[in-house]
Each structure stands twice: as structure tokens, then as C-alpha cells.
XYZ file of C-alpha atoms in Angstrom:
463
model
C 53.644 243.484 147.352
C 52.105 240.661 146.435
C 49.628 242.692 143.396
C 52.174 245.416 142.757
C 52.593 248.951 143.197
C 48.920 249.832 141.704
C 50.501 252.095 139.489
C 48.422 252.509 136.265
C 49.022 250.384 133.564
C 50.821 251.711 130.522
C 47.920 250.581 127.908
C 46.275 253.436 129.643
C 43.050 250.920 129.760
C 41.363 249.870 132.739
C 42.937 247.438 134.815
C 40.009 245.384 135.108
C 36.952 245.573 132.805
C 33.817 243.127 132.654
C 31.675 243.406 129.905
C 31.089 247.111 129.642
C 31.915 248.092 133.377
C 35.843 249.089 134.075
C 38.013 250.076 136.882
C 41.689 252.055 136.059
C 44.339 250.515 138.843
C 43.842 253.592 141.092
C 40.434 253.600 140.995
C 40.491 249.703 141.879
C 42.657 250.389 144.644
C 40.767 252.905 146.201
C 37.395 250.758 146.162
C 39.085 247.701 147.169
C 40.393 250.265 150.384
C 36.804 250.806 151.101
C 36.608 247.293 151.143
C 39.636 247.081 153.297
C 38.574 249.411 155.980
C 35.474 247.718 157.247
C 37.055 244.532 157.538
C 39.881 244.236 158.817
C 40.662 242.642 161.573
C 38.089 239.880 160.602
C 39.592 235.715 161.081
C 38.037 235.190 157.117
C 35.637 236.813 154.636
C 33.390 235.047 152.125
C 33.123 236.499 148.772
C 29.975 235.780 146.289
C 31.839 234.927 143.442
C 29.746 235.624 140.304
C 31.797 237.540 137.222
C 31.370 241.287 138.277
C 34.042 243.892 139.163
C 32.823 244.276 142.198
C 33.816 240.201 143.213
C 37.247 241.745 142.275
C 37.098 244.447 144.577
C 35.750 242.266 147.223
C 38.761 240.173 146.743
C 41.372 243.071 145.968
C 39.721 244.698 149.762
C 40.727 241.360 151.707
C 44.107 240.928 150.040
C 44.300 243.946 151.437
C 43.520 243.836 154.568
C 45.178 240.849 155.162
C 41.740 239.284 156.058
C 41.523 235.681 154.410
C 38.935 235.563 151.400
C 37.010 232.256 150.951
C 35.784 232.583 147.183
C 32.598 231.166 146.890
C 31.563 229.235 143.904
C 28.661 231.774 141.965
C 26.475 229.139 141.323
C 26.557 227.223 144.816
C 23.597 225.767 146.005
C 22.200 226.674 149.578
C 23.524 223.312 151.403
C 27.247 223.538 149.850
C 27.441 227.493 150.684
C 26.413 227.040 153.973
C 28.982 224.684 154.399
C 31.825 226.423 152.887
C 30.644 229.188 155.602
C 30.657 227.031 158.750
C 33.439 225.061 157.585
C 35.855 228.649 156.880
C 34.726 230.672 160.122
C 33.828 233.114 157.475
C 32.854 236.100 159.454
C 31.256 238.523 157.041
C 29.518 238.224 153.139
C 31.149 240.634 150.766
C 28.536 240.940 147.862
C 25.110 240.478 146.728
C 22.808 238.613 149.662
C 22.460 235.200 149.249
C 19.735 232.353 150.166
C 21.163 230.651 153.326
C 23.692 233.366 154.137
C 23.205 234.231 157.890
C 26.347 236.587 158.085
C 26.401 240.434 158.121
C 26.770 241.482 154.690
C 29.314 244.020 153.517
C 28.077 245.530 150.297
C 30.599 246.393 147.284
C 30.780 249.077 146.301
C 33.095 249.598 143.025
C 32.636 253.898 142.976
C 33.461 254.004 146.699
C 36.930 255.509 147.380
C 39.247 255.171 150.435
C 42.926 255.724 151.535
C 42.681 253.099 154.379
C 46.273 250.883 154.128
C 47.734 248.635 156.776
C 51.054 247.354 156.083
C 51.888 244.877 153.482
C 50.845 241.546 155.475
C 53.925 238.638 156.037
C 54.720 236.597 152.706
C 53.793 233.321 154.640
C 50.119 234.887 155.564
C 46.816 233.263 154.298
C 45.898 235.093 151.034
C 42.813 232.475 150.143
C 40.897 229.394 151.497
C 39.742 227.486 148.400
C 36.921 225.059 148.311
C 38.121 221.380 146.668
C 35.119 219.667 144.390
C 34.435 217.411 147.236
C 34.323 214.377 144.999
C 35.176 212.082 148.348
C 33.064 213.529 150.967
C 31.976 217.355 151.707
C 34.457 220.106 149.920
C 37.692 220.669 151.837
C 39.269 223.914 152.330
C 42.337 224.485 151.088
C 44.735 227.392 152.879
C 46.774 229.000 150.089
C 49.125 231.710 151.139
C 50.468 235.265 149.408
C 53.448 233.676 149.061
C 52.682 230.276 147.110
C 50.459 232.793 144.607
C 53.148 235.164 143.992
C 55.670 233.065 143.522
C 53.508 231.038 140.863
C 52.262 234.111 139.053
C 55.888 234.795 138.393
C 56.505 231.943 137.415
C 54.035 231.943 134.937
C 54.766 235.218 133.609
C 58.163 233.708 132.973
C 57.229 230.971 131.283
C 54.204 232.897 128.922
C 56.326 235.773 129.045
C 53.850 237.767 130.131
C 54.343 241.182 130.749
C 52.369 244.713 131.396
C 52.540 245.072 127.509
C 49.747 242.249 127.414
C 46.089 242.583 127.310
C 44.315 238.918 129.050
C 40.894 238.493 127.905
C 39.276 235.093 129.583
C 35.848 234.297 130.512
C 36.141 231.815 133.299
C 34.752 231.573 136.742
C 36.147 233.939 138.907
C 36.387 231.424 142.199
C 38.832 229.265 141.071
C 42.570 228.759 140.822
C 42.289 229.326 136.463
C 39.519 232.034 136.995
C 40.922 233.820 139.870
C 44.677 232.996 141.146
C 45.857 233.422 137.207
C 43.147 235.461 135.451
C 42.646 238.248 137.909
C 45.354 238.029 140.456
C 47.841 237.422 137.306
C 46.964 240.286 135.521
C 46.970 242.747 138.664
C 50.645 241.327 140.042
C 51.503 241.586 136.124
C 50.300 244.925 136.006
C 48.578 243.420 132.248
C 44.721 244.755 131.543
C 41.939 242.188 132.199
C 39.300 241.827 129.945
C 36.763 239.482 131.735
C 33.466 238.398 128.930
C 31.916 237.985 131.727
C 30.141 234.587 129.385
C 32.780 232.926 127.486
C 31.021 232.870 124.157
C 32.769 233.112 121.182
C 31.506 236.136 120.082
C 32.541 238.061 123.323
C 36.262 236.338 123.118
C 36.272 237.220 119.015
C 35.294 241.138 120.570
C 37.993 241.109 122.890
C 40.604 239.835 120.333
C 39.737 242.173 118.092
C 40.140 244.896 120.379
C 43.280 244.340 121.341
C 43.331 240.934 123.303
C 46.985 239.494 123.218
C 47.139 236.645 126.344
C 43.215 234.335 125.676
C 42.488 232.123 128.843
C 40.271 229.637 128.184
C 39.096 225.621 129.048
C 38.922 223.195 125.630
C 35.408 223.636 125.342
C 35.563 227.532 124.716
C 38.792 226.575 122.321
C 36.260 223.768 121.072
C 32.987 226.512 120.376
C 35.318 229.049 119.048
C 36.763 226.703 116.179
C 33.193 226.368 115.703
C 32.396 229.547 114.478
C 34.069 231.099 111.807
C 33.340 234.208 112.617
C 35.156 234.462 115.604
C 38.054 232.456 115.267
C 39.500 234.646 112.496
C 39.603 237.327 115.200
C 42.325 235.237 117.115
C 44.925 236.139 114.735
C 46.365 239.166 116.520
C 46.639 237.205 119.813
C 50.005 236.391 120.896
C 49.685 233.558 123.234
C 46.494 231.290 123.409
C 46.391 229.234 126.560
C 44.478 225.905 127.511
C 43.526 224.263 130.963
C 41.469 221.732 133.293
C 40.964 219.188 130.800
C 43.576 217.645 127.392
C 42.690 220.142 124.627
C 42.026 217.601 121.583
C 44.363 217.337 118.771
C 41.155 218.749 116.304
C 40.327 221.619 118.123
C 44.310 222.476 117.894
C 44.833 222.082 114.438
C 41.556 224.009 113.613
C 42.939 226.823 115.616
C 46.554 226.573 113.607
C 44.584 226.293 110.153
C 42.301 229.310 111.308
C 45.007 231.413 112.887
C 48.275 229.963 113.072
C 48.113 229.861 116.799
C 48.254 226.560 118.766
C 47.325 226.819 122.692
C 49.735 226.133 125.012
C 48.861 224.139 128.050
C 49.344 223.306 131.934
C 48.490 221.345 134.410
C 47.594 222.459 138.097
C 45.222 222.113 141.230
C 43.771 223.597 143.642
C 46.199 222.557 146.309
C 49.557 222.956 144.390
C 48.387 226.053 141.965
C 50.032 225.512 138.221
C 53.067 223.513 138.935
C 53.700 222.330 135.469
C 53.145 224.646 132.069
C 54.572 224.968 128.236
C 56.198 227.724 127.737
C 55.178 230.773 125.227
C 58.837 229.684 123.117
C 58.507 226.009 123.183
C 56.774 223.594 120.158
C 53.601 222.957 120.946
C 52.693 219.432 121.573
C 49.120 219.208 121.985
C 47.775 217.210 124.944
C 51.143 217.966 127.052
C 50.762 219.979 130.143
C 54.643 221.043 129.760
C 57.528 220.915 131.805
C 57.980 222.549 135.495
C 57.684 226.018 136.478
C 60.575 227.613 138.134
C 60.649 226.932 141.845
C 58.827 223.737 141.384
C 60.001 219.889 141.351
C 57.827 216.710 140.194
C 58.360 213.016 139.625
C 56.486 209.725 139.012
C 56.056 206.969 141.558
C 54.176 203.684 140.908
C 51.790 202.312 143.230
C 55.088 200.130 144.809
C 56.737 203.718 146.107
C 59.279 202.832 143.235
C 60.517 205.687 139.977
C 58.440 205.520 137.068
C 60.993 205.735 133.796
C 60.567 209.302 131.677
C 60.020 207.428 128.662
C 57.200 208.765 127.591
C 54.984 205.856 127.979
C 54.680 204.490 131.666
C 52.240 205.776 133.599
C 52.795 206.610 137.692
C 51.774 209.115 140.112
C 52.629 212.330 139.621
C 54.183 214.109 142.873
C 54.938 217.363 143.340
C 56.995 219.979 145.633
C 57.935 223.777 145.569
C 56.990 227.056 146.396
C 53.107 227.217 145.189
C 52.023 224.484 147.232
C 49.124 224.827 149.712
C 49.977 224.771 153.504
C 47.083 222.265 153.976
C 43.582 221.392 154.595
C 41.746 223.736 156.920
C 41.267 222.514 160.186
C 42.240 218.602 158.973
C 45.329 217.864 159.977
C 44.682 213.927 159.060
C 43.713 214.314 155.459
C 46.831 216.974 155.468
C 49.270 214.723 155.938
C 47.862 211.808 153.832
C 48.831 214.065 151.235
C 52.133 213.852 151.454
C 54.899 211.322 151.067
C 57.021 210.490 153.904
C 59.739 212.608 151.841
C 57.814 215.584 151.431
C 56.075 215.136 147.948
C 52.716 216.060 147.792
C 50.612 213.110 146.296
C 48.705 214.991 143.559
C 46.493 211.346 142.992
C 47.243 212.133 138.859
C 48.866 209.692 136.814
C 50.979 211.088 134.421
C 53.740 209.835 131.944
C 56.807 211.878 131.639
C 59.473 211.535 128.400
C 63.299 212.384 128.713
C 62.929 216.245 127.662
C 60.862 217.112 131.098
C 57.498 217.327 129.388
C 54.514 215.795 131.162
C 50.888 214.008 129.983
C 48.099 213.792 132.503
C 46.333 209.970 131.414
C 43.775 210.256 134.517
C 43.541 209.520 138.084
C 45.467 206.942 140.328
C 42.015 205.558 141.464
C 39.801 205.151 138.577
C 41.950 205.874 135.200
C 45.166 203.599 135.542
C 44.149 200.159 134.222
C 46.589 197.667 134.734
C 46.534 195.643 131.098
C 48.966 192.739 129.862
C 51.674 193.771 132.166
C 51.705 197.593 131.100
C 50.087 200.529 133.076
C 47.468 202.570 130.785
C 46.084 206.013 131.556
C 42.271 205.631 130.556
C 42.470 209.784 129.999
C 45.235 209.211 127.150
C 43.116 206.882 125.250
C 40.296 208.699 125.584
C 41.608 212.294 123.827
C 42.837 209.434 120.907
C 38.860 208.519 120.863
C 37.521 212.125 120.692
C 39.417 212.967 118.028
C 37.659 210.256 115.732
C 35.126 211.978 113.220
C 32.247 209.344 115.205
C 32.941 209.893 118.441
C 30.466 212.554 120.373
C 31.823 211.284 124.029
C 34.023 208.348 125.254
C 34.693 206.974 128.928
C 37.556 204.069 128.341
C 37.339 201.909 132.112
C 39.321 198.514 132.787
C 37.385 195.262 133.277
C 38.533 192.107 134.976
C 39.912 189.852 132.173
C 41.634 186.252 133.075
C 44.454 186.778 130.952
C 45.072 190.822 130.646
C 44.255 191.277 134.096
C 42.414 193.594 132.960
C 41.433 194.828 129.431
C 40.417 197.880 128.030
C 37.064 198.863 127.263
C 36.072 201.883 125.632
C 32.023 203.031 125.891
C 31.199 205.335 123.158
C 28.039 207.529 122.446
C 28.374 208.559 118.453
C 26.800 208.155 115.034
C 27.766 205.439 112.523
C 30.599 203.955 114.859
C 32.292 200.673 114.143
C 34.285 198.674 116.495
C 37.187 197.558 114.747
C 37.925 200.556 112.993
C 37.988 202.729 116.634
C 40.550 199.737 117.756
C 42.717 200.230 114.613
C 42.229 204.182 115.446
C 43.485 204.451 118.471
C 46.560 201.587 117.590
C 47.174 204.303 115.312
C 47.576 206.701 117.217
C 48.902 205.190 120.366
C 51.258 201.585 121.328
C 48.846 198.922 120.341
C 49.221 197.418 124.017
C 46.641 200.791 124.385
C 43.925 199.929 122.215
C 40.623 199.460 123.443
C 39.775 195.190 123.573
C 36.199 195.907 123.408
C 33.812 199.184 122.221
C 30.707 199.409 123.230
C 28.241 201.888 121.812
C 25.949 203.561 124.092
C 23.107 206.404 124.239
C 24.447 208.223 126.506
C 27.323 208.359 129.590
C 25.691 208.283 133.485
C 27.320 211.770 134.716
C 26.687 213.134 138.218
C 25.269 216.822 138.616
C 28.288 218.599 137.970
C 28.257 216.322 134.478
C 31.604 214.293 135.317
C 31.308 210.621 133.620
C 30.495 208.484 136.736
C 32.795 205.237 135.958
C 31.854 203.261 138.452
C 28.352 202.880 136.694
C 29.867 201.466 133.682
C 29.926 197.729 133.447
């Protein structure tokens, strides 16, 4: 079964908890058959997908039904929901009404109780359509079956060694692949306790530590507010395994959490099409800014933009492919953009670029079509050079970009917003800390970055 037996788990806690509202497995079970019962049989269900138990039940109820759940993003505006509901052929809206949402709504309820079951759906069935960030054109759907989730939440409990003995406390958004897929959907196949903060302050995460936490989710900036505040970070020290993702956790932010609490996080790399495909393991050093080395049942390499192998010397940058079990089975209702994902041999073109050394362990430097800047006959990952820059005392934010130059090609330029920054010493810094061919040609100090509503750096405006 792809979220276990529902048997209750040994801690004796609830099996999900946010904030001060909890569910025990059995009593999840039973709401999520309420759930169940009055839709099933539907082609796809959307879920509202603020942190509340009862977006968990909502999601727990299609899973089992076998009724495709479209997780909708909690704070959505009316044009993007509406078209993740046209788009999906969502048929009904589990949770709290919405503005735009035209469907019939099925409340959740999380003291409702049922016995409806209908057998365990096939492995290969869709579990979830995910919505992409739509970065090139409206978001696309992304069809992720039972069997690509279970086979990386095993995979993952292998590598963390994560097991029902744990306690996961996280406080991210419950409608994506970190939220959801790992944080809730982990913990229930686990059979581990999930203690959602509902806000992922570092008070809440220091509460959750403290009573009892073990396995702490969480994105660099939580790692980054936590360090922040003494009072909280000392409650980290009973954790067992801290873990980082979406973005390079800076090398300050890890050594603040060593100094605090002798814990480093580990991290991984993953998206919404291929799930977490590559991860550090719980036993391995920690080697901060590394996304680790492939999960069991998964494959990757590095291509350049010629088609040709990258060398896994740690330095050259190409684009990272992947293949294995927790892949995607494509873009909903695009067969086009489906297979221009793909190589001609099967490798699905994550759009990444990565470096790879000769021990299997992998850096993300940024993306194919904006971050690789072709300099002095080397390939540099704008991302790499960046984390260097964000570790320097004077640095608040840095964007690095390549520039036309008539003997580099291109060079590097690094825009910086910061107090008290001088040029030559961030070029010396980052030669420091990285091959020379890598340091920035040219730093320009700036007020502030252009970012686009979501707040990612808009590159393109930089010149």
C-alpha cells in the first residue's frame, strides 16, 4: 500500500499534528474514508492546500479512492487557480470555498468517520497532478504516479534512515513535492509522526525540537532565521538528522548550526517532475552546498550543450539528466512539451547544470539557460559563485550573469546589494574560495535586485 497499513504508530503520538490540532493513524484513516466515499469515481479532485489537517485528509481521502488529487498552491491567486482547475478536469473542491472556484465543494471534515475502502488502486495509477512554477508560459501539470512516490519515499528513508522511531517536524507548504510528497506522504508511508508548525518560525521549530523532534525539514532560509536566534537553535541539539532543500544552504548558516548544535544539514536536490533523485545520506560527511549522490533506483549524468559527457571532476559544468523509478509520466494533456523533455535515449533533461566529482556527489551551479556562462574557454555555473558571494560578511544579495566580452567570450559579472563592499576584495574572495578562472571580472554594487512577484532575481534585467 502505497501509505502503509495505518496501523498506529509506536510513539503512541498522533500521526499527523498541526499546531495544536492532531489526528492518531486510525482516526486519519477513518476521516480520510469519509473523504473517500463521496468521491470516488471522480476523473480528478482539487485540494485547497493551506497547512491544516484537514488538506491532509483531503489528500489521504483521494489517495484513497484512487481519485487523482491536484494540490493547489494555498496562496494562489484567482486567475492561476482557475487555471490549474480547467487545465486538471478537476471535478470537485475538497476544502474551504475559494474566490473563482465554480466546482461543487466537498467539505473536510477531520472528526468524520467511515469504513468505505475500495481496493488498493494499480502501482502505475495517477496518485497526484502537480502544478510546475510556470516560469515559460502558464503552469504545466505534471502526472506523478503511486508508484514513482513510493518508490522515492523509500528511497529516502534509506538514505536518512528514517524509520517509525522518528518524529519529522517541518513547516513547509503542504502543495509541493518538499511540503507534501516527503513531509506528509513520507511520514505516513514511514509510519514516523508529523509535526507540521503550521508557520516555520523558529520558535515553533525550537518547540517541536524540544518536544521530541528527531527528522527537521526545512528550506535555507528557515536554517538561515533559526541560526538567528539563539534561543531556538540550542533546541536543535536532540535532533538526529537536519535536512536542507530548494535552494544551496550557505556555508555560514552550516557552520552556525555545527557551532550551535553540532548538527550540519544534509541536502538534496529534486523537482517536481523527477521527485528527489539525488540526496546525502544521514552516514555520509557533510559537504555543504552538495545535493549528494543518487538515490537507489535512480541514474544521472552530465551532458554539455554538444550531446557529449561532461568529466566528474568536480569542476565542469553540464546538464544534469536523469532516469529511474520516481520520474513523472509526463505533462498533462501535452504530449509535445513531454517529449522535449527527454533525450532521444531516455534521459529526462532536468535543464540544471550541475558539476559532478569522481565519488558520485553532485553541485547544482544554476540553470542551462540563464546560469552557465561560457568564460575563457571554461563553463561556470553563475549559482556556484553566487553561494561563494553570500557567504562574504558584505554581501546582503548577489545575482552573478555573463556579459559579452571580446576576449572571454564572456566574463563574469557579479551585481551586489550590501554595506561597505569593495570590488577587489569580493574578486580575491571568491578566487579564494573557488578556481580563479571563477572569479567575478567586474562587481557592481546596486540598491536593490529587479525580482518578479514570486521574488526570483529577474536576470535578464541586469545589464
Amino acid at each position: 500500500m502505497l501509505l502503509g497499513s495505518g496501523a498506529a504508530a509506536p510513539t503512541g503520538l498522533p500521526a499527523v499534528r498541526f499546531g495544536d490540532a492532531g489526528l492518531h493513524r486510525e482516526e486519519l484513516w477513518s476521516a480520510a474514508a469519509a473523504v473517500a466515499e463521496r468521491i470516488a469515481g471522480a476523473p480528478a479532485v482539487a485540494v485547497h492546500g493551506e497547512a491544516s489537517l484537514s488538506t491532509v485528509v483531503a489528500v489521504v481521502g483521494g489517495l484513497q479512492a484512487g481519485v487523482p488529487v491536484v494540490p493547489v498552491p494555498a496562496d494562489s491567486g484567482v486567475a492561476e487557480r482557475g487555471h490549474i482547475l480547467r487545465d486538471s478536469g478537476a471535478a470537485l473542491w475538497l476544502g474551504a470555498p475559494q474566490p473563482g472556484v465554480e466546482l461543487p465543494v466537498v467539505p473536510v471534515d477531520g472528526a468524520a468517520r467511515s469504513s468505505f475502502t475500495v481496493p488498493e488502486p494499480d502501482p502505475h495509477a495517477t496518485a497526484l497532478i502537480m502544478y510546475t512554477s510556470g516560469t515559460t508560459g502558464p503552469p504545466k501539470g505534471v502526472v506523478v504516479s503511486r508508484r514513482a512516490i513510493a518508490a522515492d519515499l523509500d528511497a529516502l528513508a534509506d538514505a536518512w534512515a528514517w524509520t517509525p522511531d522518528d518524529v519529522l517536524v517541518h513547516g513547509l507548504p503542504v502543495f509541493h513535492v518538499h511540503g507534501l510528497v516527503l513531509g506528509v506522504l513520507g511520514a505516513l508511508r514511514v509510519g514516523s509522526p508529523l509535526v507540521h508548525t503550521v508557520r516555520p518560525t523558529p520558535a515553533a521549530y525550537a518547540a517541536a525540537a524540544r518536544a521530541g523532534g528527531t527528522l527537521l525539514f526545512g528550506v535555507p532560509t528557515v536554517w538561515s532565521r533559526i541560526t538567528d536566534d539563539p534561543g531556538s537553535v540550542s533546541a536543535l541539539a536532540g535532533a538526529r538528522l537536519l535536512v536542507s532543500g530548494s535552494a544551496p544552504l550557505l556555508d555560514p548558516v552550516a557552520h552556525a548550526l555545527r557551532s550551535a548544535v553540532g548538527l550540519s544539514p544534509v541536502e538534496r536536490y529534486g523537482m517536481t517532475e523527477t521527485l528527489i533523485t539525488l540526496g546525502a545520506r544521514a552516514d555520509a560527511p557533510r559537504r555543504t552546498g552538495w545535493v549528494g549522490t543518487e538515490l537507489a533506483g535512480v541514474e544521472s549524468r552530465l551532458r554539455g550543450e554538444d550531446g557529449r559527457p561532461v568529466p566528474a571532476d568536480g569542476q565542469s559544468a553540464g546538464e544534469l539528466q536523469v532516469r529511474g523509478a520516481t520520474l513523472f509520466d509526463g505533462y498533462l494533456d501535452l504530449p509535445e512539451a513531454t517529449a522535449a523533455g527527454w533525450t532521444s535515449d531516455g534521459w529526462f533533461r532536468t535543464g540544471d547544470a550541475a558539476v559532478r566529482d569522481a565519488d558520485g556527489w553532485h553541485r547544482i551551479v544554476g540553470r542551462m539557460s540563464t546560469d552557465l556562462i561560457k568564460t575563457g574557454g571554461y563553463r561556470v555555473g553563475a549559482g556556484e559563485v553566487e553561494a561563494v558571494l553570500l557567504g562574504h560578511p558584505a554581501v546582503r544579495e548577489a545575482a552573478v550573469v555573463g556579459e559579452a566580452d571580446d576576449d572571454l567570450g564572456q566574463r563574469i559579472v557579479a551585481y551586489l546589494v550590501g554595506d561597505g563592499i569593495e570590488a577587489q576584495g569580493i574578486i580575491d574572495y571568491v578566487a579564494a574560495h573557488l578556481s580563479v578562472h571563477k572569479r567575478p571580472r567586474e562587481v557592481r554594487v546596486v540598491d536593490a535586485l529587479p525580482r518578479n512577484a514570486m521574488g526570483k532575481i529577474q536576470k535578464k534585467l541586469l545589464s
